[in-house]
XYZ file of C-alpha atoms in Angstrom:
558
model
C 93.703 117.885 122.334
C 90.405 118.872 121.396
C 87.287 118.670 124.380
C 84.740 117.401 122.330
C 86.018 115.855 119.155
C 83.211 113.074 118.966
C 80.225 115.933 119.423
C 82.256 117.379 115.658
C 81.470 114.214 113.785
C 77.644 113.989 115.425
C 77.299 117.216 114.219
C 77.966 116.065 110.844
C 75.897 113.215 110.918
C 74.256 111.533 107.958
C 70.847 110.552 106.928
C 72.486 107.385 105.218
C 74.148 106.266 108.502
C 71.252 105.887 110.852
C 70.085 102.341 109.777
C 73.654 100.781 109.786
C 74.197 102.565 114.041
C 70.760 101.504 115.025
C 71.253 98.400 113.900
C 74.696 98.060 115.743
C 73.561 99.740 118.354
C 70.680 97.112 118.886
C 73.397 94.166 119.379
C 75.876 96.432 120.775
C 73.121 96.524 123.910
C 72.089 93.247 123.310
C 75.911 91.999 123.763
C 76.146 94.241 126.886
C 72.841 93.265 128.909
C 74.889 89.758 129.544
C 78.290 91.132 129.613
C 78.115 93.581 131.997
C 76.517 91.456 134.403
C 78.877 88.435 133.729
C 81.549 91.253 134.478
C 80.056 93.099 137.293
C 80.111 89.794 139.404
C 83.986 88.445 138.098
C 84.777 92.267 139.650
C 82.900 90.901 143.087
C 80.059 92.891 142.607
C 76.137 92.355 142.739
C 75.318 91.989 138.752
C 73.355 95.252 138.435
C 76.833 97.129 139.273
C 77.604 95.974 135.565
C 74.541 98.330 134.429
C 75.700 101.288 136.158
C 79.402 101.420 135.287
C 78.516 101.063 131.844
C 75.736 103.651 131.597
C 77.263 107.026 131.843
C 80.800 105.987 129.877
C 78.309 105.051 126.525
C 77.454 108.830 126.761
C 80.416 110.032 127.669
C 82.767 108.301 125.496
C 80.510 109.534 121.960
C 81.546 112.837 122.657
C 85.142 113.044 124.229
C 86.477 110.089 122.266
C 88.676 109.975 118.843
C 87.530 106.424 117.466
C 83.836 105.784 116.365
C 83.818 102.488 117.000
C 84.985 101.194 120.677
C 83.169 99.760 122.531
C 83.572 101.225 126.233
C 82.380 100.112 129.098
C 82.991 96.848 131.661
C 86.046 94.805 130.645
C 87.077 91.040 131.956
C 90.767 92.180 132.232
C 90.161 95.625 133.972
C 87.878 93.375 136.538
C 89.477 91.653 137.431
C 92.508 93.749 138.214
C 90.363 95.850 139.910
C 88.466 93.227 142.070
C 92.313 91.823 143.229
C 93.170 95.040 144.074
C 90.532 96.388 146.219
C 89.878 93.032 147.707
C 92.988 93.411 149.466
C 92.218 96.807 150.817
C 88.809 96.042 151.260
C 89.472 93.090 153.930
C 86.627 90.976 153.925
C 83.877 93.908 153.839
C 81.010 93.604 151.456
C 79.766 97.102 152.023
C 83.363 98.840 152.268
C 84.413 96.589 148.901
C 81.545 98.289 146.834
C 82.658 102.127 147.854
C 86.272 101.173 147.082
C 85.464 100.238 143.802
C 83.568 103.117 142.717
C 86.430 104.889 144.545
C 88.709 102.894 142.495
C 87.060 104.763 139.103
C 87.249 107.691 140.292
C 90.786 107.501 140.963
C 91.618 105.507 137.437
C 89.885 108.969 135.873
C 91.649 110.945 137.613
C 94.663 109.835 136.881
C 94.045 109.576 133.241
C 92.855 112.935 133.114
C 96.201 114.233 134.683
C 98.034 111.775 132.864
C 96.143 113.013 129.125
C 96.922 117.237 130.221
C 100.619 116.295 130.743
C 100.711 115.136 127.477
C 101.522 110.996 128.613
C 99.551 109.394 125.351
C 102.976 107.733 124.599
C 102.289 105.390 127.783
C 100.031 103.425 125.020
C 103.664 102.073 123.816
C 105.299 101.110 127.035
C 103.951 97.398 126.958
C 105.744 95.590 123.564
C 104.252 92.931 121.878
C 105.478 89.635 123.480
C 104.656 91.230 126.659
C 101.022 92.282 125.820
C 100.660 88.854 124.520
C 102.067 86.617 127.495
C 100.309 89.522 129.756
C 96.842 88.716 128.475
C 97.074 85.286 128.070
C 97.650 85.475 131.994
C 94.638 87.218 132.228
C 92.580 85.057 129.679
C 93.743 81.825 132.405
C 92.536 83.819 135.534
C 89.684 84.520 133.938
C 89.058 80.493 133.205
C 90.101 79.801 136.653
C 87.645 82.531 138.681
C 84.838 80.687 136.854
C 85.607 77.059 138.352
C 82.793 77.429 140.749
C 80.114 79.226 139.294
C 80.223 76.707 135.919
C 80.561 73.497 137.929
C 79.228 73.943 141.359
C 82.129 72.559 142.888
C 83.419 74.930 145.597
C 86.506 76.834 145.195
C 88.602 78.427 148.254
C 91.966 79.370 146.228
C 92.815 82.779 144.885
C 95.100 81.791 141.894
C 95.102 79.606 138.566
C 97.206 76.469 139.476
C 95.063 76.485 143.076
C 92.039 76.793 141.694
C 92.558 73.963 139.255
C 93.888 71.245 141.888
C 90.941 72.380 143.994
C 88.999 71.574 140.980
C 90.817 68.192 140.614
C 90.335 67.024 144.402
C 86.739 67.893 144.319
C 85.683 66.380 140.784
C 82.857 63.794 143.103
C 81.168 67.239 143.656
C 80.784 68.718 140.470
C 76.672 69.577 140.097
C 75.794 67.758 136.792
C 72.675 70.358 136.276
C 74.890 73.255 136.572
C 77.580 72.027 134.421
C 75.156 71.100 131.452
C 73.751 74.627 132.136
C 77.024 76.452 131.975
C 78.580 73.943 129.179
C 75.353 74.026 127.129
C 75.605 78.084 127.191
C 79.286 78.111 126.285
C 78.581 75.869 123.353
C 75.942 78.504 122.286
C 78.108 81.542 122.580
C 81.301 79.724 120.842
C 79.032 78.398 118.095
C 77.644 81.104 117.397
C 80.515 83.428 117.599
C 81.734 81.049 114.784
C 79.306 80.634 112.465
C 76.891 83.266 112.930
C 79.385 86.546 114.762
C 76.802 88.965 114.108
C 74.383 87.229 116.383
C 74.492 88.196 120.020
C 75.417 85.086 121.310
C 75.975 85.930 124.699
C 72.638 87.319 125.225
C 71.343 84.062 123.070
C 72.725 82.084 125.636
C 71.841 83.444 128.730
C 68.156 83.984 127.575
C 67.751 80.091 126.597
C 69.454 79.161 129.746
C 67.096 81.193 131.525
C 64.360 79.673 129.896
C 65.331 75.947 130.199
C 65.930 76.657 133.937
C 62.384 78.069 134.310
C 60.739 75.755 132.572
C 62.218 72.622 133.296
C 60.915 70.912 136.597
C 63.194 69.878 139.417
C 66.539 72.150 137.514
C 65.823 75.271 139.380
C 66.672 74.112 142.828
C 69.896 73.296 142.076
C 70.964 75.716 139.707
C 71.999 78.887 141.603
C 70.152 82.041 140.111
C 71.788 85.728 140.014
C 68.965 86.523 142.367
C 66.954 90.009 142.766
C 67.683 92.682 140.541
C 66.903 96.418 141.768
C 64.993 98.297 139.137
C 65.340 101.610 138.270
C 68.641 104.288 137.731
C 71.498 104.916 139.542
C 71.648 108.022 141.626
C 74.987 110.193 141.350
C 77.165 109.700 144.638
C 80.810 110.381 145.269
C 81.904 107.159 147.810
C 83.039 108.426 150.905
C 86.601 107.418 150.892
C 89.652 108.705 152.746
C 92.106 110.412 151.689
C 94.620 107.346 153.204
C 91.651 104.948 150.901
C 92.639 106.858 147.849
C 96.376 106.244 148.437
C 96.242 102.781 148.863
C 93.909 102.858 145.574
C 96.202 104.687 143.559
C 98.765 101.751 142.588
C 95.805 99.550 141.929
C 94.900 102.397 139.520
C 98.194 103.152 137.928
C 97.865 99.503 136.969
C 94.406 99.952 135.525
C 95.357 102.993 133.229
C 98.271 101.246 132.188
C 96.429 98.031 130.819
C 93.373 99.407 129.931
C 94.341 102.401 127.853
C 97.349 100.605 126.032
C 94.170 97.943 125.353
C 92.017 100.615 124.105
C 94.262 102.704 122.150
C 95.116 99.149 120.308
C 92.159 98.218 120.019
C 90.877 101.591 118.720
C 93.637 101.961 115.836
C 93.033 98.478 114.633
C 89.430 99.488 113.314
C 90.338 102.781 112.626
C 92.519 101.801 110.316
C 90.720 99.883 108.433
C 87.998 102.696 108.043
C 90.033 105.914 106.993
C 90.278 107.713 110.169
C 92.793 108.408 113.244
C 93.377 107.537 116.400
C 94.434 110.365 118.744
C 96.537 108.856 122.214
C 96.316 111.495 124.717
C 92.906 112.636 123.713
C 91.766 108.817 124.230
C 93.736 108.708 127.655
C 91.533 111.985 128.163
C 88.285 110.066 126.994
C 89.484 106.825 129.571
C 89.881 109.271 132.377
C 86.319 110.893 131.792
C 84.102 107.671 130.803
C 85.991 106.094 134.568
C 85.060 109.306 136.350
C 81.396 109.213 135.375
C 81.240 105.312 136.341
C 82.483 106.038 139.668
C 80.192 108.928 139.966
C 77.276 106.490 139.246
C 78.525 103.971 141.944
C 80.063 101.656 139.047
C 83.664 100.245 138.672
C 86.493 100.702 136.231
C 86.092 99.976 132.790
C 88.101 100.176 129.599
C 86.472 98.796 126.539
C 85.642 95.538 124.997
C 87.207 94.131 121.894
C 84.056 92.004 120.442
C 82.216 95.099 121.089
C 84.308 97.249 118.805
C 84.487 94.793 115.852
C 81.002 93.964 115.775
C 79.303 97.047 115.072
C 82.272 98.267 112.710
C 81.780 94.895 110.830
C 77.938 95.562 110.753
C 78.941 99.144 109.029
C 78.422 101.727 111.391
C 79.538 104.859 110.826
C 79.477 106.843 114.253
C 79.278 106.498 118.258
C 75.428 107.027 117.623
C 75.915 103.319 118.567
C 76.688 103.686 121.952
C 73.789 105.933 122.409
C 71.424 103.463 121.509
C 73.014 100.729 123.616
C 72.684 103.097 126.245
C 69.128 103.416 125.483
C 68.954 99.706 125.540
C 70.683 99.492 129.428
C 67.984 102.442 130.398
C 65.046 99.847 129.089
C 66.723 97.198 130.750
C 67.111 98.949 134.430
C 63.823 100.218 134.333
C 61.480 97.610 133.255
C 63.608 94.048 133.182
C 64.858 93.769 137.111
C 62.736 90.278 137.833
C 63.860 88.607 134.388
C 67.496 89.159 134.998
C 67.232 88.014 138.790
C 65.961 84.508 136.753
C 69.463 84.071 134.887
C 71.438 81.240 136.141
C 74.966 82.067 137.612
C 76.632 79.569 135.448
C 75.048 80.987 132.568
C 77.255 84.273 133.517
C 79.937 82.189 134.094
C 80.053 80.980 130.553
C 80.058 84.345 129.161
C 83.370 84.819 130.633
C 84.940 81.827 130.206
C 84.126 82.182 126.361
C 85.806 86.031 126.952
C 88.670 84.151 128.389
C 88.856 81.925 125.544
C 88.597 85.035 122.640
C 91.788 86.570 124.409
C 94.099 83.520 125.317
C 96.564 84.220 121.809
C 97.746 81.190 120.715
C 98.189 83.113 117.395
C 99.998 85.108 118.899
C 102.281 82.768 120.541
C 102.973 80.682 117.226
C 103.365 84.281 115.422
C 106.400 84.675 118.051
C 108.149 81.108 117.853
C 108.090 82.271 113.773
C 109.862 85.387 113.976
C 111.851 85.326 117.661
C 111.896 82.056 119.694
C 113.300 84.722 122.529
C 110.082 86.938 122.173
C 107.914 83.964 122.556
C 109.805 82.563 126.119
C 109.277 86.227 127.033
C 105.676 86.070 126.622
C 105.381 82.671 128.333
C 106.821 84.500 131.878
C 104.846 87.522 131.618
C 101.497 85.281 131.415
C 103.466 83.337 134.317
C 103.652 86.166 135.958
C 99.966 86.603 135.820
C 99.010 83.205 136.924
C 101.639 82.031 139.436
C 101.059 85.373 141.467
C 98.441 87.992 140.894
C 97.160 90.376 138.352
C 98.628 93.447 140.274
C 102.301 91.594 140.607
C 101.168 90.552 136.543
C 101.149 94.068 135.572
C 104.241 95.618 136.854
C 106.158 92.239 135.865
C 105.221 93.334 132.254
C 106.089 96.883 132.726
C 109.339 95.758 133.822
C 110.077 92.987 131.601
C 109.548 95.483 128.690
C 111.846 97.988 130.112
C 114.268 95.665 130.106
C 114.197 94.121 126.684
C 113.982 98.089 125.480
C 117.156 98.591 127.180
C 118.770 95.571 126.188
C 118.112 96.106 122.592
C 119.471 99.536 123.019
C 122.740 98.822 124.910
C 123.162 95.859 122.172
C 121.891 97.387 119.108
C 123.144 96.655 115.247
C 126.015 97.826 114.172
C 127.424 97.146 110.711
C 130.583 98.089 108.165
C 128.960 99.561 105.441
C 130.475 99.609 102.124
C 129.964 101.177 98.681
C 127.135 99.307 96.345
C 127.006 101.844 93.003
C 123.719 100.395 91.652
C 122.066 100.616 94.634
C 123.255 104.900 95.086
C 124.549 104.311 98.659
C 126.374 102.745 101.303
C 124.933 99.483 102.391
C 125.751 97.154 104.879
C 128.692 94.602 103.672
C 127.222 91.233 105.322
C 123.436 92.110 103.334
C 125.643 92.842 100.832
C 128.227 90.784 99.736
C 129.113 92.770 96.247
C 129.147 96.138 98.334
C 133.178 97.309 97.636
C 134.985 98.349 100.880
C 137.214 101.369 100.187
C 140.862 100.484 100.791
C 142.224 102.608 103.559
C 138.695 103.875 104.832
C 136.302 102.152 107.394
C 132.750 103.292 107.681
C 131.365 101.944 110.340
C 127.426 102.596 111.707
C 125.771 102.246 115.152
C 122.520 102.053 115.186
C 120.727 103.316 118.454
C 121.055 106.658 120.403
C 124.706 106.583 122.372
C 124.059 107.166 125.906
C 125.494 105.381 129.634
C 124.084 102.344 128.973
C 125.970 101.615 125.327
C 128.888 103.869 125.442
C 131.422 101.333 126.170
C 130.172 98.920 123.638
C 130.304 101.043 121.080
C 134.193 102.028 121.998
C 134.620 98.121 122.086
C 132.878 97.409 118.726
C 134.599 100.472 117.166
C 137.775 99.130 118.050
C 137.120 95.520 117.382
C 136.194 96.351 113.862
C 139.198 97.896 112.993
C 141.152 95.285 114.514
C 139.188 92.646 112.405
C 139.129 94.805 108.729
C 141.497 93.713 106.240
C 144.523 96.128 105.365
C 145.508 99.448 106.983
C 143.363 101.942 107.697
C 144.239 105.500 107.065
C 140.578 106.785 107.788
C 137.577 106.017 110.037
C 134.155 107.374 109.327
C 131.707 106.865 111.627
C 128.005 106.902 109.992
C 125.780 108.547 113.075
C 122.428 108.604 110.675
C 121.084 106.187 113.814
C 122.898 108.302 116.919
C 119.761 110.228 117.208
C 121.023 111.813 120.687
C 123.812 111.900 122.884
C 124.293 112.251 127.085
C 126.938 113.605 128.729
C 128.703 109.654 129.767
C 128.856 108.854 125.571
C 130.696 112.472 125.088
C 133.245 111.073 127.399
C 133.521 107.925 125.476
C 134.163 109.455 122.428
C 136.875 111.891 123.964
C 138.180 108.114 125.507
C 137.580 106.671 122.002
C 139.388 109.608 119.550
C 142.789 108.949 122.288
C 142.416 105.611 121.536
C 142.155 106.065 118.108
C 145.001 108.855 118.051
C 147.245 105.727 119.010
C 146.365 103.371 115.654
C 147.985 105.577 113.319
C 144.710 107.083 112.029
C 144.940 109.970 109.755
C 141.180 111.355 110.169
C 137.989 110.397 112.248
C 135.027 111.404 111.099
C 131.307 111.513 112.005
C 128.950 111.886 108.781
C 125.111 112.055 109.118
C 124.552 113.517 112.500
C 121.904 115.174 113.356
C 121.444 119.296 114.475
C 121.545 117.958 117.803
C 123.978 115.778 117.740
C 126.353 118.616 116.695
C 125.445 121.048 118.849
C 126.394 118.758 121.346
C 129.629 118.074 119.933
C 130.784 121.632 119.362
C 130.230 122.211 122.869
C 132.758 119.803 124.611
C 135.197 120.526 121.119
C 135.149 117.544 119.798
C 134.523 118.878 116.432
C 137.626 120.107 114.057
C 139.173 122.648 113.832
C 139.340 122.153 118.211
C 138.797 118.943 118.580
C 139.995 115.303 116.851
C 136.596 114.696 114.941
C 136.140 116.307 111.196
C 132.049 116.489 110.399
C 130.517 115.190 107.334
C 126.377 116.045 106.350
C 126.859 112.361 103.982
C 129.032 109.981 103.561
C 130.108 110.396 100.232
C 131.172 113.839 101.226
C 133.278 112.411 103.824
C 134.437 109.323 100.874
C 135.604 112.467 98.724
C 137.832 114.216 101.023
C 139.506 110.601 101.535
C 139.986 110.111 98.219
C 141.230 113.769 97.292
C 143.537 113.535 100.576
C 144.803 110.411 98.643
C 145.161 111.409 94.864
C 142.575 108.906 93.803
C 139.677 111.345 93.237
């Protein structure tokens, strides 16, 4: 893990890469002026909160962080995980709410940091696909549902998506028409443009015109709530005086957070990366999401993560470097200092729009319909984790998603493939006899292959399947070879079951068993319980065909 990797590529910065970063950088700031506002408030705080938890991670992150693209800062996922989890600590206290949440970043960095020395990048991989999927659509419907009242005036008591929404049903006679058009008007902005014109900021398009129309149209104003005053000027550094029993109870919250947010990032950050010649490095980026969270909290902000439209949009505009963040930056400086009355002008349901089209950009329906394709199982597996989400909380969300892909892991490795390979001499190897049906099964000799490391959890399956098979192949078998190419490791319950198997096997009239294609490991492992001939029952092979020879020398058809 190198400290400062992004610092190395400003240092070999290019004269023919400024106009294509400023340029980004401009809408990169222009996209966050809006969004971190929108954000700041769907995390329960006043809007200018947005400003400082995004100021200090645009620095940070261009000089500890491994992609030159993402776009850091506030996030509508990370808010909202973080506003349902200090809300419950917080208890009803305005004042105590705001110093848990910059509490709250502190503790995310923290334990990102820790999490990035011990070497934990591999966390990025924990959450599978279905699950990411079913957990953000979750997400994307909270989002919608948070918004009821700010976009349509009517008020909303309820906590949770199906609550929200029959709150929203029973109270249709009090929906505000001004604030609706005002918040459906916007939406339609940001959506259209986002689809015809995506290098447009739309979100700040949208909120400026709404702005505008509220000023200058008599008799709207009244009735369309406003965000309200704006303090000017930059936040001072502060560590929140929390308690040590504060921290604890903020430390689950934040396990969550790291979880979601830096699997999020790290996705997010390969994606482009990929595309543009360059790599992503895990634990140097959990490093990079503990720092840019520790210098948020330190500036009274809230957790963040990064932003998806704000990563494609400047690498789709061709920037080369984080030089981009620094001039958004720049542009949330300008904005603290010298715009404070404007933004107290925007209307709320303005803001809300900006979310609700954020909630509509990560709702995957793709995603869904690219499931039902390839594994209708997959796609019902996605479909509870967003339950998850929605029918309880965020929190309750994230560690049904942890746990759901644990499970499915661990299902696919106590049921893994298996297969009866046989000989295919055009093809130079031993393939698997149902892919193909012209591969010629040696009479007398069963190779069989398990595909999956043999541990507690599958060791009497593959005893069962072993003996199964040979109870199922055609004619007698003399010799069993058992291909361990995909045993990658062994514990000590699967050494028993093969010292159970081979007495099994020493009862079928077998005149060899044979492992071929294990790894170093593997036979270490072996030799020490003396399972391997000349001590034990099991004769080792480095290939198959090796093993194929001795059979047919042992049986004069060599």
């Amino acid at each position: 893990m190198t400290l400062l990797p992004g610092l190395a590529v400003l240092r070999g910065y290019q004269r023919g890469w400024w106009r294509p970063d400023l340029v980004a950088g401009a809408t990169v700031g222009a996209m966050l002026i809006p969004q971190s506002m929108a954000y700041a408030e769907l995390a329960g705080m006043p809007p200018e909160y947005g400003f400082y938890a995004v100021l200090a991670p645009l620095v940070v992150y261009a000089l500890v962080g491994t992609s030159r693209h993402l776009g850091v800062g506030p996030e509508p996922g990370t808010a909202i995980l973080a506003a349902t989890g200090v809300g419950a600590i917080a208890a009803g206290d305005p004042a105590r709410y705001l110093v848990l949440m910059s509490g709250l970043a502190l503790v995310v960095g923290a334990v990102a940091v820790l999490g990035s020395l011990a070497r934990l990048g591999f966390i990025a991989s924990v959450l599978s696909k279905p699950v990411l999927v079913g957990y953000i659509t979750g997400i994307g419907l909270t989002l919608l549902s948070s918004q009821i009242a700010a976009f349509t005036g009517v008020p909303i008591e309820a906590g949770r998506f199906f609550p929200r929404v029959a709150e929203l049903l029973r109270g249709l006679d009090d929906v505000d028409a001004a604030t609706l058009a005002v918040g459906a008007g916007s939406l339609a902005v940001v959506l259209g443009l986002r689809r015809w014109a995506p290098q447009v900021p739309g979100a700040l398009v949208a909120v400026g015109s709404a702005t505008l129309l509220v000023w200058a149209l008599p008799g709207v104003a009244p009735g369309v709530p406003v965000v309200g005053a704006v303090p000017q000027g930059l936040p001072s550094p502060a560590l929140p005086p929390v308690s040590l029993r504060d921290v604890l109870a903020l430390v689950p919250v934040a396990l969550g957070i790291v979880l979601v947010g830096f699997t999020d990032n790290v996705l997010t950050a390969r994606s482009i990366a990929a595309r543009h010649g360059y790599r992503i490095d895990p634990n140097q980026e959990l490093f990079a999401l503990g720092v840019t969270n520790l210098s948020s909290g330190a500036l009274q902000g809230f957790p963040v993560s990064s932003s998806a439209s704000r990563t494609a949009v400047p690498a789709a505009l061709g920037s080369r470097t984080q030089v981009v963040s620094l001039v958004a930056a720049a542009l949330v400086v300008a904005t603290l200092l010298f715009l404070g009355p404007v933004l107290g002008q925007i209307p709320r349901a303005a803001l809300a729009a900006v979310i609700v089209a954020a909630a509509f950009a990560i709702i995957d329906v793709r995603g869904y319909r690219a499931l039902w394709r390839v594994s209708r199982s997959e796609a019902l597996l996605a479909v509870a984790a967003a339950l998850g989400v929605v029918v309880f909380d965020v929190l309750v969300g994230v560690l049904l998603a942890v746990t759901l892909s644990v499970v499915v892991a661990l299902g696919r490795i106590a049921r893994p493939h298996d297969a009866v390979l046989g000989d295919q001499p055009e093809l130079d190897g031993w393939v698997e006899v149902d892919a193909y049906p012209g591969a010629r099964i040696e009479p007398g000799l069963l190779v069989y292959r398990f595909d999956a490391p043999l541990f507690f959890l599958n060791t009497d399956r593959f005893r069962t399947r072993v003996l199964d098979t040979l109870e199922r192949n055609p004619g007698d078998e003399e010799w069993l070879v058992l291909d361990f190419e995909g045993v990658g490791g062994l514990d000590a319950t699967a050494l028993d079951g093969l010292t159970d198997l081979t007495g099994s096997l020493a009862g079928l009239g077998l005149k060899r068993v044979a492992v071929a294609r294990a790894n170093d490991q593997v036979v270490r492992r072996l030799r020490k319980v003396h399972l391997l001939a000349p001590e034990g029952p099991l004769h080792h092979y480095p290939t198959i065909n090796a093993a194929v020879r001795d059979f047919r020398s042992a049986r004069g058809t060599g």
